[in-house]
mmCIF file of C-alpha atoms in Angstrom:
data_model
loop_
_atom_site.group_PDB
_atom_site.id
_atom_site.type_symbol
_atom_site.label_atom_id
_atom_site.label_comp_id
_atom_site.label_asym_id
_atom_site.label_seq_id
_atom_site.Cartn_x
_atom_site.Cartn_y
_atom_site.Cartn_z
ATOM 1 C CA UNK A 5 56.296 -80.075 -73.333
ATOM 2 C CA UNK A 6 55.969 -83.982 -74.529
ATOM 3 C CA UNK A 7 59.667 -85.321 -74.808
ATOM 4 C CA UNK A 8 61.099 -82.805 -72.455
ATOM 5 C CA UNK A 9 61.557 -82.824 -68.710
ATOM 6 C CA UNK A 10 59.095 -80.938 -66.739
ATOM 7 C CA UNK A 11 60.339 -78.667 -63.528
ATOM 8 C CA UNK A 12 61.491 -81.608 -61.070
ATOM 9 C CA UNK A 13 62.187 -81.978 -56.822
ATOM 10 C CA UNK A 14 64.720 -80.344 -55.235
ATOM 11 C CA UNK A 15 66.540 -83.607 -55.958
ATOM 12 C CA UNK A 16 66.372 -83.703 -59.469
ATOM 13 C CA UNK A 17 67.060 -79.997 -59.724
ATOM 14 C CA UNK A 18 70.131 -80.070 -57.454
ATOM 15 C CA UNK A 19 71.171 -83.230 -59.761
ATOM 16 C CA UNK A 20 70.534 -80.947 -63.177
ATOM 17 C CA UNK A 21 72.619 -77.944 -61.462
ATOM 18 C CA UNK A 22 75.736 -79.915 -60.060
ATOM 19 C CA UNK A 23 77.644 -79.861 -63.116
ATOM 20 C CA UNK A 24 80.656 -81.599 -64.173
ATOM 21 C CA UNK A 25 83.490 -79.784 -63.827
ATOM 22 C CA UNK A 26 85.291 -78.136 -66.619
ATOM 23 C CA UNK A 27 87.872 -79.955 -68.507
ATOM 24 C CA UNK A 28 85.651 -82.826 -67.820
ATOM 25 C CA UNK A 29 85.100 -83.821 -71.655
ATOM 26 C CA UNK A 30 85.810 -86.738 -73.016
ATOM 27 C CA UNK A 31 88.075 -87.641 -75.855
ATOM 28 C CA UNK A 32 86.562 -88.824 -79.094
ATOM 29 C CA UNK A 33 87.073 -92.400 -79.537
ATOM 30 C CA UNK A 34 86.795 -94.128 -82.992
ATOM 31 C CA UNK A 35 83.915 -96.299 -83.231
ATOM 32 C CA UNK A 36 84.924 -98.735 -86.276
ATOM 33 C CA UNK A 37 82.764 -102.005 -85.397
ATOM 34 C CA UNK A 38 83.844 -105.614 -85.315
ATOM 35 C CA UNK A 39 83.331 -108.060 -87.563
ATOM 36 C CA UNK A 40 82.384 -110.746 -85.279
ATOM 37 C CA UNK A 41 78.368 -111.476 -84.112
ATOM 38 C CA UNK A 42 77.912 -110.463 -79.951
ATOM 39 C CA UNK A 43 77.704 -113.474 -78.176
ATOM 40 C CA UNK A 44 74.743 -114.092 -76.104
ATOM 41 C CA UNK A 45 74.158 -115.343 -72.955
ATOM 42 C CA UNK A 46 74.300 -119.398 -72.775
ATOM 43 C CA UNK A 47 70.538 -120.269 -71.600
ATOM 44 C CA UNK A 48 71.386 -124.203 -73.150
ATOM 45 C CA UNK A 49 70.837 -125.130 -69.506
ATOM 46 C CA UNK A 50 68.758 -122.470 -68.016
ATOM 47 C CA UNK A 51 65.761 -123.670 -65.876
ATOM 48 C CA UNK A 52 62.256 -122.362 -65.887
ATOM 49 C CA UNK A 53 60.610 -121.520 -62.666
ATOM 50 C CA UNK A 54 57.844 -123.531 -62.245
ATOM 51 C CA UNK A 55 55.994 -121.304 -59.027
ATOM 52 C CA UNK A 56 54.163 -119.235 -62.016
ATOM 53 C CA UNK A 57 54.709 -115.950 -60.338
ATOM 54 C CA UNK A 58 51.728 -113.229 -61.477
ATOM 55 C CA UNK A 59 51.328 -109.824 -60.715
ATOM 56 C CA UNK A 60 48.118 -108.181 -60.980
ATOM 57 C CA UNK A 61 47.380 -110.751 -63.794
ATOM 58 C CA UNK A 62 50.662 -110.805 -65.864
ATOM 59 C CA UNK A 63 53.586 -113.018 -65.493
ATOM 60 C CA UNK A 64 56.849 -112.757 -63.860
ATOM 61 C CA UNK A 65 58.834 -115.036 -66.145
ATOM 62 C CA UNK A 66 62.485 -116.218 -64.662
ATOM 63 C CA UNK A 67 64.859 -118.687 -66.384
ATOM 64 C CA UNK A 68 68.325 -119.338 -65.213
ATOM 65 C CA UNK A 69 71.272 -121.645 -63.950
ATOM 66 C CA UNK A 70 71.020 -121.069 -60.964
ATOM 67 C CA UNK A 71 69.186 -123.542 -58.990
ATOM 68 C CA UNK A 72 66.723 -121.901 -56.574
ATOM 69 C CA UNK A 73 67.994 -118.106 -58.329
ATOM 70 C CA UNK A 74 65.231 -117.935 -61.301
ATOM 71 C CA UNK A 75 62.011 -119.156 -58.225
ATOM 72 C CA UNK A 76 63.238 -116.547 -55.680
ATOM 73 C CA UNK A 77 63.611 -113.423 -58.765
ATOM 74 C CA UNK A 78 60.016 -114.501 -59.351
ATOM 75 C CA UNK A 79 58.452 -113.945 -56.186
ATOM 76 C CA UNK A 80 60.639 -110.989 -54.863
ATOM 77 C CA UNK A 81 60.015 -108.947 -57.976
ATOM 78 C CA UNK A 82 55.859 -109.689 -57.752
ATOM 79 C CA UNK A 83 56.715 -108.834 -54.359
ATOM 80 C CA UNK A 84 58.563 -105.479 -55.429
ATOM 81 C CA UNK A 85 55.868 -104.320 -57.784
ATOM 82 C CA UNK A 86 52.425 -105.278 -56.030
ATOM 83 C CA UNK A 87 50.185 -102.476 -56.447
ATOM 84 C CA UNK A 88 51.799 -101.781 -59.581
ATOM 85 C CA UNK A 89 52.004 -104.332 -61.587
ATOM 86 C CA UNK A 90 49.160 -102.901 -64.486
ATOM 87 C CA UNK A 91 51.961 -99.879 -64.779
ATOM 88 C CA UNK A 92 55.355 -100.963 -65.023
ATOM 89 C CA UNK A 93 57.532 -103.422 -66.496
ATOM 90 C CA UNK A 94 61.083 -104.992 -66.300
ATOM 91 C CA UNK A 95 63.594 -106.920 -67.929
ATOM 92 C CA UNK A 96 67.011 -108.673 -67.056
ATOM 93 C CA UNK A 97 69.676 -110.515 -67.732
ATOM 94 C CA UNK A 98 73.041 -111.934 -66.095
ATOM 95 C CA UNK A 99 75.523 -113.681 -67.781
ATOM 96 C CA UNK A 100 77.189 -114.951 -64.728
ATOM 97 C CA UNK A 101 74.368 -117.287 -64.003
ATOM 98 C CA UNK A 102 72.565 -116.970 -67.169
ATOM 99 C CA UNK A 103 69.549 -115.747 -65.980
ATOM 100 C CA UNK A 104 66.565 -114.009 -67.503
ATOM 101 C CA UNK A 105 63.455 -112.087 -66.209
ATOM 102 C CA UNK A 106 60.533 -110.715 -67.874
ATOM 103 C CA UNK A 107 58.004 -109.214 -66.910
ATOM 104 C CA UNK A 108 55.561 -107.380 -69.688
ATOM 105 C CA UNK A 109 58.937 -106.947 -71.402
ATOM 106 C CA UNK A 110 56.840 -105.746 -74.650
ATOM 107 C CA UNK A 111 54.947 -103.288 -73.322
ATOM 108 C CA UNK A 112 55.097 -99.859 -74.951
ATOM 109 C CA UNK A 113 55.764 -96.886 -72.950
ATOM 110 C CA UNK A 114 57.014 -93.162 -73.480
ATOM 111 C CA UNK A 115 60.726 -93.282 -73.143
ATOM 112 C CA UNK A 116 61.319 -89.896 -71.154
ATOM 113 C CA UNK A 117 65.442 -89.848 -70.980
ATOM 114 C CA UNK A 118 66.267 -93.570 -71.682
ATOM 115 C CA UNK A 119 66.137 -92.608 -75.147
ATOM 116 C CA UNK A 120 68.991 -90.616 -74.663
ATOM 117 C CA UNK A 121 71.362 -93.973 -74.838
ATOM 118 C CA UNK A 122 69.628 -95.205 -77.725
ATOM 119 C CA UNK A 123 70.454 -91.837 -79.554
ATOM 120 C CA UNK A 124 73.930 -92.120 -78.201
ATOM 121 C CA UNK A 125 74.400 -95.333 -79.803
ATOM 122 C CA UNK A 126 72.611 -94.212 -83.318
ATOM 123 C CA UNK A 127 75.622 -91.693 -83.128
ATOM 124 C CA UNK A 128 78.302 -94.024 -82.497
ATOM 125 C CA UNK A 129 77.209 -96.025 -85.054
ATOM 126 C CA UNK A 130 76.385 -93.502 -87.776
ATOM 127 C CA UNK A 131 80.486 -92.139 -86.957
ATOM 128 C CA UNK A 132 81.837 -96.104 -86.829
ATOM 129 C CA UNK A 133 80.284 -96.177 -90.708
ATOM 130 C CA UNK A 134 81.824 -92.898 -91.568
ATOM 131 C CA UNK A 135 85.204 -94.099 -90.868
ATOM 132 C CA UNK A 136 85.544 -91.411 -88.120
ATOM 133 C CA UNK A 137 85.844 -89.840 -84.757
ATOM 134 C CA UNK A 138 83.340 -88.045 -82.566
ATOM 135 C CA UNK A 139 84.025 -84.444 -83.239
ATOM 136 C CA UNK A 140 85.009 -82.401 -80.405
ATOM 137 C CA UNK A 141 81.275 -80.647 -80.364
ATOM 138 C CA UNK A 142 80.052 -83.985 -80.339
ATOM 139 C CA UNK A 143 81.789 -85.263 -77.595
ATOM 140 C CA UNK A 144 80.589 -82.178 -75.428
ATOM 141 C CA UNK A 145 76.826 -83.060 -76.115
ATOM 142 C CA UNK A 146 76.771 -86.225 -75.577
ATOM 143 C CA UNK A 147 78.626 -85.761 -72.265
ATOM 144 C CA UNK A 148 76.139 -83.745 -71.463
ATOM 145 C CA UNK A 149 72.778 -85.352 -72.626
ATOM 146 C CA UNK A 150 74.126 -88.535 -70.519
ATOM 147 C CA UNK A 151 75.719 -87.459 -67.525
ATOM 148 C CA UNK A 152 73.456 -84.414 -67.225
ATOM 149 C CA UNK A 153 70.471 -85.616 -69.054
ATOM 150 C CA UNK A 154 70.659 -82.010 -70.412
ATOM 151 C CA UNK A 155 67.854 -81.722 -72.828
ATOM 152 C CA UNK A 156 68.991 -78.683 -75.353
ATOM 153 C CA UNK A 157 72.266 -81.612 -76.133
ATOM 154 C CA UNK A 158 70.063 -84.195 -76.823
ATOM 155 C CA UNK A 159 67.678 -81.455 -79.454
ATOM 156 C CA UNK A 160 70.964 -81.261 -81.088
ATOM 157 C CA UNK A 161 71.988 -85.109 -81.521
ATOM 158 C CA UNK A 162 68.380 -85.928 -82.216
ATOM 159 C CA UNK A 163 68.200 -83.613 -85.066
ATOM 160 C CA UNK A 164 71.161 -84.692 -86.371
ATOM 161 C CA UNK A 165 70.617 -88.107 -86.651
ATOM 162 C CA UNK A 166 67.100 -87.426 -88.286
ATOM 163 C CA UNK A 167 64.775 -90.448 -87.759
ATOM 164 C CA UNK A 168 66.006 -92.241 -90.325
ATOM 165 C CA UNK A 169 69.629 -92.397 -88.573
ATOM 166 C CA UNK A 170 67.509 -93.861 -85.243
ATOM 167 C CA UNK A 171 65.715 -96.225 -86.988
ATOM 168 C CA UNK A 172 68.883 -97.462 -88.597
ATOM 169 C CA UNK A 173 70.633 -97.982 -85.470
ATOM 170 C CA UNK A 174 67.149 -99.924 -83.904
ATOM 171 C CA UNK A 175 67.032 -101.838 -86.793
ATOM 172 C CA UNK A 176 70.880 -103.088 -86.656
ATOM 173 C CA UNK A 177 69.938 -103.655 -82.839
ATOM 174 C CA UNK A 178 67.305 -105.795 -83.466
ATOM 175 C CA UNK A 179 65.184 -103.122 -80.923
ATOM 176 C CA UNK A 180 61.897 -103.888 -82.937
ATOM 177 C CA UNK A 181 59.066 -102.749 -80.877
ATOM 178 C CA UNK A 182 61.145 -99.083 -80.383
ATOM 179 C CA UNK A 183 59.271 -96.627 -82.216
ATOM 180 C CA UNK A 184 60.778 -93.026 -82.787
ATOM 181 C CA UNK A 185 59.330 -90.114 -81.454
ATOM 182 C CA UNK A 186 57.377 -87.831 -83.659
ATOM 183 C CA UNK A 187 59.702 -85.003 -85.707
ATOM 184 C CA UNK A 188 60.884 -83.328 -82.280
ATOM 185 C CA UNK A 189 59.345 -85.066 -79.004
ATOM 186 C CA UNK A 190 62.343 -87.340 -78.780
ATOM 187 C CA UNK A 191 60.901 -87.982 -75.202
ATOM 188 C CA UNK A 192 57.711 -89.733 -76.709
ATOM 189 C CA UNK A 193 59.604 -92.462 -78.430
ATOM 190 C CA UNK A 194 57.788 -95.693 -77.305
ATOM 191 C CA UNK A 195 60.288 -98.683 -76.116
ATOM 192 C CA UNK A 196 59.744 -101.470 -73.930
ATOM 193 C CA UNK A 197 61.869 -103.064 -71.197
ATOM 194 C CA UNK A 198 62.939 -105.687 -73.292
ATOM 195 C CA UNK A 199 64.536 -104.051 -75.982
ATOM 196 C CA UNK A 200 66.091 -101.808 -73.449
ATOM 197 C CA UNK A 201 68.224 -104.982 -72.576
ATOM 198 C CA UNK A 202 69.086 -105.726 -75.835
ATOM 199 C CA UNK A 203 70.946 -102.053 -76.291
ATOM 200 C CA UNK A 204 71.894 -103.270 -72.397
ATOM 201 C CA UNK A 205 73.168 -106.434 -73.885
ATOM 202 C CA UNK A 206 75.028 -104.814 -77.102
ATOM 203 C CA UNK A 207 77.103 -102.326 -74.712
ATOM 204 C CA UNK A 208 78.267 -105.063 -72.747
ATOM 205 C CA UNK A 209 79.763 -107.427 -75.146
ATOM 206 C CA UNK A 210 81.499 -108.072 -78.544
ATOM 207 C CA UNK A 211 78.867 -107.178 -81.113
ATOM 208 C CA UNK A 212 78.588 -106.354 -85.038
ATOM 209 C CA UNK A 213 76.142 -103.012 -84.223
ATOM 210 C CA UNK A 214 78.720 -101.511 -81.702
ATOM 211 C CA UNK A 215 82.770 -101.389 -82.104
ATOM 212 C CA UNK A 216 84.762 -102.264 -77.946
ATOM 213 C CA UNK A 217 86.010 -97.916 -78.232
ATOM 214 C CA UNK A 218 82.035 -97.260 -78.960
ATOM 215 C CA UNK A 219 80.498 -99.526 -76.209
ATOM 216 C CA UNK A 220 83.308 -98.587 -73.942
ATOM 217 C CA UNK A 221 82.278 -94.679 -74.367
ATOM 218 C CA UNK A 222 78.780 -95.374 -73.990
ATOM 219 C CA UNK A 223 79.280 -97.222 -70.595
ATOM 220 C CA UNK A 224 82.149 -94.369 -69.434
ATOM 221 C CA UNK A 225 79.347 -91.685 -69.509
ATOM 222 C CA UNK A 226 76.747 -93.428 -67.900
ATOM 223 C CA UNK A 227 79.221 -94.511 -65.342
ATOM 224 C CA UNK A 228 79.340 -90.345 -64.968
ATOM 225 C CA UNK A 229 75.710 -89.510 -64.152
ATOM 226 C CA UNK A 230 75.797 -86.840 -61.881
ATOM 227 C CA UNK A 231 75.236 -87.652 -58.071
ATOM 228 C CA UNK A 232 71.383 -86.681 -57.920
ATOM 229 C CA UNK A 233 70.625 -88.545 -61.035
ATOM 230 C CA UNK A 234 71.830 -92.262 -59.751
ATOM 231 C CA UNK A 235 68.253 -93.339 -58.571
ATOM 232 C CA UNK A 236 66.655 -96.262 -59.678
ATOM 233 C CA UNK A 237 68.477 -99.239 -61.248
ATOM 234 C CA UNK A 238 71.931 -98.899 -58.921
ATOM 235 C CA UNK A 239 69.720 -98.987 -55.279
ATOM 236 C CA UNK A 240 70.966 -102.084 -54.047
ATOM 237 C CA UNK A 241 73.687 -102.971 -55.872
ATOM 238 C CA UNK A 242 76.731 -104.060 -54.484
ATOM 239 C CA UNK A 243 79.612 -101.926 -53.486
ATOM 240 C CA UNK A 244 82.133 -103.765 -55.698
ATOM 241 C CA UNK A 245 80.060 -103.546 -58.772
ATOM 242 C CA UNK A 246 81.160 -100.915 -61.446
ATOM 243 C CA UNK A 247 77.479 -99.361 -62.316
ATOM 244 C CA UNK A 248 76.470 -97.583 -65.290
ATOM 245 C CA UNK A 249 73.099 -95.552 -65.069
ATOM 246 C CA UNK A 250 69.906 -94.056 -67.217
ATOM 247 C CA UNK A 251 66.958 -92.360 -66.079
ATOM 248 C CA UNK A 252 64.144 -90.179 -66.848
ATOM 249 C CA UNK A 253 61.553 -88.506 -65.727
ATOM 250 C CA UNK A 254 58.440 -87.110 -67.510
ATOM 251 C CA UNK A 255 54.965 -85.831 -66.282
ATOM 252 C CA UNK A 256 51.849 -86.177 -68.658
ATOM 253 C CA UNK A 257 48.274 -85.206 -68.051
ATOM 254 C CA UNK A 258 47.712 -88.955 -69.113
ATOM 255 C CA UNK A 259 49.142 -91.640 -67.418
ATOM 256 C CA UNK A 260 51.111 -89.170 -65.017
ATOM 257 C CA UNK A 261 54.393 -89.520 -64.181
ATOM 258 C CA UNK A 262 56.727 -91.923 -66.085
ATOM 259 C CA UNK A 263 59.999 -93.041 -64.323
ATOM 260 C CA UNK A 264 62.319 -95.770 -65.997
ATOM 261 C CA UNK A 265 65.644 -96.580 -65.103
ATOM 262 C CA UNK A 266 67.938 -98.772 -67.063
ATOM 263 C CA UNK A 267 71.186 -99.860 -65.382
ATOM 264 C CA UNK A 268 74.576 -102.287 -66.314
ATOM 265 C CA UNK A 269 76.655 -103.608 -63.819
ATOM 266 C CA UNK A 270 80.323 -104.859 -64.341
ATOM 267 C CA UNK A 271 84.043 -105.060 -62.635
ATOM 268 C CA UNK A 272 84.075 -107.335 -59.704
ATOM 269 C CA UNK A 273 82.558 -110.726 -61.163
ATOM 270 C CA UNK A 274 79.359 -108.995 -62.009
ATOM 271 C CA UNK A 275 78.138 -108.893 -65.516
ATOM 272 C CA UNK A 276 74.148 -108.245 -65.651
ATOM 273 C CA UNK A 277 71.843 -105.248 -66.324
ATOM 274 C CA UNK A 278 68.128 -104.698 -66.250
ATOM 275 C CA UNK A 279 65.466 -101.821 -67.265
ATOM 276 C CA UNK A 280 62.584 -100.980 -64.915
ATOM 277 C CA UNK A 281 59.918 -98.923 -66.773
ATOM 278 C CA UNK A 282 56.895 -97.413 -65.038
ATOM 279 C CA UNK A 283 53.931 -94.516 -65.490
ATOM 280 C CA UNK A 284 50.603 -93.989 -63.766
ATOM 281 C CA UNK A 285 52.999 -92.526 -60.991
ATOM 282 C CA UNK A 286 51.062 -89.741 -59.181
ATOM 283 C CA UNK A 287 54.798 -87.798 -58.154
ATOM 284 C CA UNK A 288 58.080 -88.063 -59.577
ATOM 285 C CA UNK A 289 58.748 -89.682 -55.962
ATOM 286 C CA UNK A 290 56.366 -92.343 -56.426
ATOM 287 C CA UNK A 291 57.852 -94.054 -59.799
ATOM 288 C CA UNK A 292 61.391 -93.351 -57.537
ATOM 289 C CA UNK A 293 59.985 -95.854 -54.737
ATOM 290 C CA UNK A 294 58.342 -98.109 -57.643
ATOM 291 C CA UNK A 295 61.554 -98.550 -59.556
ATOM 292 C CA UNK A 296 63.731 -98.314 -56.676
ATOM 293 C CA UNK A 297 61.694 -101.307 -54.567
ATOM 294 C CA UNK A 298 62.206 -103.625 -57.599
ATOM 295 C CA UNK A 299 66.189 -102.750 -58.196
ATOM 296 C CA UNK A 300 67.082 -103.467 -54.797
ATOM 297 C CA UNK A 301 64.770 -106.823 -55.176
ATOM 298 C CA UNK A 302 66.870 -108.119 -58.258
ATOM 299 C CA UNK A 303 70.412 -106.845 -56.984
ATOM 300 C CA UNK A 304 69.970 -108.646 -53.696
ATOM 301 C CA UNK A 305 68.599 -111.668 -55.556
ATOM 302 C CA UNK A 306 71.641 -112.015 -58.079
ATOM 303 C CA UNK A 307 74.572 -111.132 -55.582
ATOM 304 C CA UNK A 308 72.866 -113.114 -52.646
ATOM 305 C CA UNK A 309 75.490 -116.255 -53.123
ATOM 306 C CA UNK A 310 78.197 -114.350 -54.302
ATOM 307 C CA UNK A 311 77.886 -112.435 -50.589
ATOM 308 C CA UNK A 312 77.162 -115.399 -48.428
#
């Protein structure tokens, strides 16, 4: 069923059965939002690549300070994604060396679970404007639709929120080329990498769209995902990064499988995330290896001088 996940591996299954234990919940936090603007990432100084990295046709695109950093992103993630370069897509950021990558960052495809932070932060945002808490009901699905990816919690959210509540929040996060899914397929909703890391970017720093309590309970439940479900964006990454995690998962009779993971990285001197977005994947496996192969490209890439 279009915006639901399908019957998964063994993996995935053992990941959707280990739940959290009871008790687990968190508590509600306020969301009231700052008045003050986020503060982006200082690119005055960034530098271009200038080795014009393609794959399969489209451009790798790296800017940052960094010298040598924004060249060697290039070519590892063409590298990383040869062979499937007409079927995915990836954007990130890090603030520690102001650096950028693109790579068909507006390219639309079906969201599967990503969606499922977006919807979280439609909520914190729609409570932050009613003066209020999470309630204690809502705290227990969106535990669950992050941590679990469970699928009846996010029905619930979604149809609370109505599309005009999602649209509100994309709009206020500037996420322009994120289009809603039609009245129930919340799974369908078409996003692109790039706007990923702009709801990457807003739960990571001071913001108007997103109060510190808000973007701190965002982060907290991603930082939960079951075991089985931390694929994708965190292969790589270093072992004193704090990582935060997204996935999904969704098989189609067009386009096959799609497998995206979005990912944020903190604690330690790290500050950077990055969304890998992929379909045309014959198994779940395959998008696992696609997305997988370029995480482990870009965390090598942006911790190789902090290692050395």
């Amino acid at each position: 069923m279009p915006g639901t996940h399908m019957p998964l591996t063994r993996r995935a299954k053992q990941g959707l059965a280990a739940a959290l234990a009871a008790g687990s919940a968190l508590t509600a936090f306020a969301a009231a939002a700052p008045v003050q603007a986020g503060a982006a990432a200082g690119t005055s100084s960034a530098v271009t690549s200038s080795a014009g990295t393609s794959v399969e046709g489209s451009p790798v695109t790296c800017t940052s300070d960094q010298p040598g950093l924004a060249d060697r992103l290039e070519r590892d993630i063409a590298t990383a994604l040869h062979g499937h370069g007409k079927a995915s897509a990836l954007a990130l950021y890090d603030r520690t060396t102001a650096t950028s990558c693109t790579f068909r960052a507006s390219t639309a495809f079906d969201s599967a679970s990503v969606v499922k932070v977006t919807i979280l932060g439609a909520l914190l945002r729609q409570a932050a404007e009613e003066h209020r808490l999470l309630t204690s009901r809502e705290v227990d699905l969106t535990t669950a639709m992050i941590t679990k990816s469970d699928n009846a919690a996010t029905n619930a959210l979604w149809h609370q929120l109505g599309h005009a509540g999602i649209q509100h929040f994309l709009d206020l996060a500037g996420m322009r080329d994120t289009v809603p899914g039609p009245k129930a397929t919340w799974g369908r909703t078409q996003i692109t990498a790039g706007d990923q890391v702009k709801l990457l970017r807003l739960l990571t720093s001071d913001n108007h769209v997103l109060g510190e309590r808000a973007r701190s309970y965002a982060l907290r439940l991603m930082n939960r995902v079951v075991p089985d479900q931390r694929w994708g964006t965190p292969a790589g990454a270093p072992g004193t990064a704090t990582v935060h995690v997204k996935n999904g998962w969704l098989p189609l009779s067009i386009n096959g499988w799609r497998v995206h993971s979005v990912g944020v990285f903190t604690g330690g001197g790290h500050d950077y995330g990055m969304a890998v977005l992929s379909h045309g994947n014959r198994t779940m496996e395959n998008g696992v290896t696609t997305v997988e192969r370029a995480a482990r490209a870009i965390n090598r890439d942006l911790n190789l001088q902090k290692a050395s």
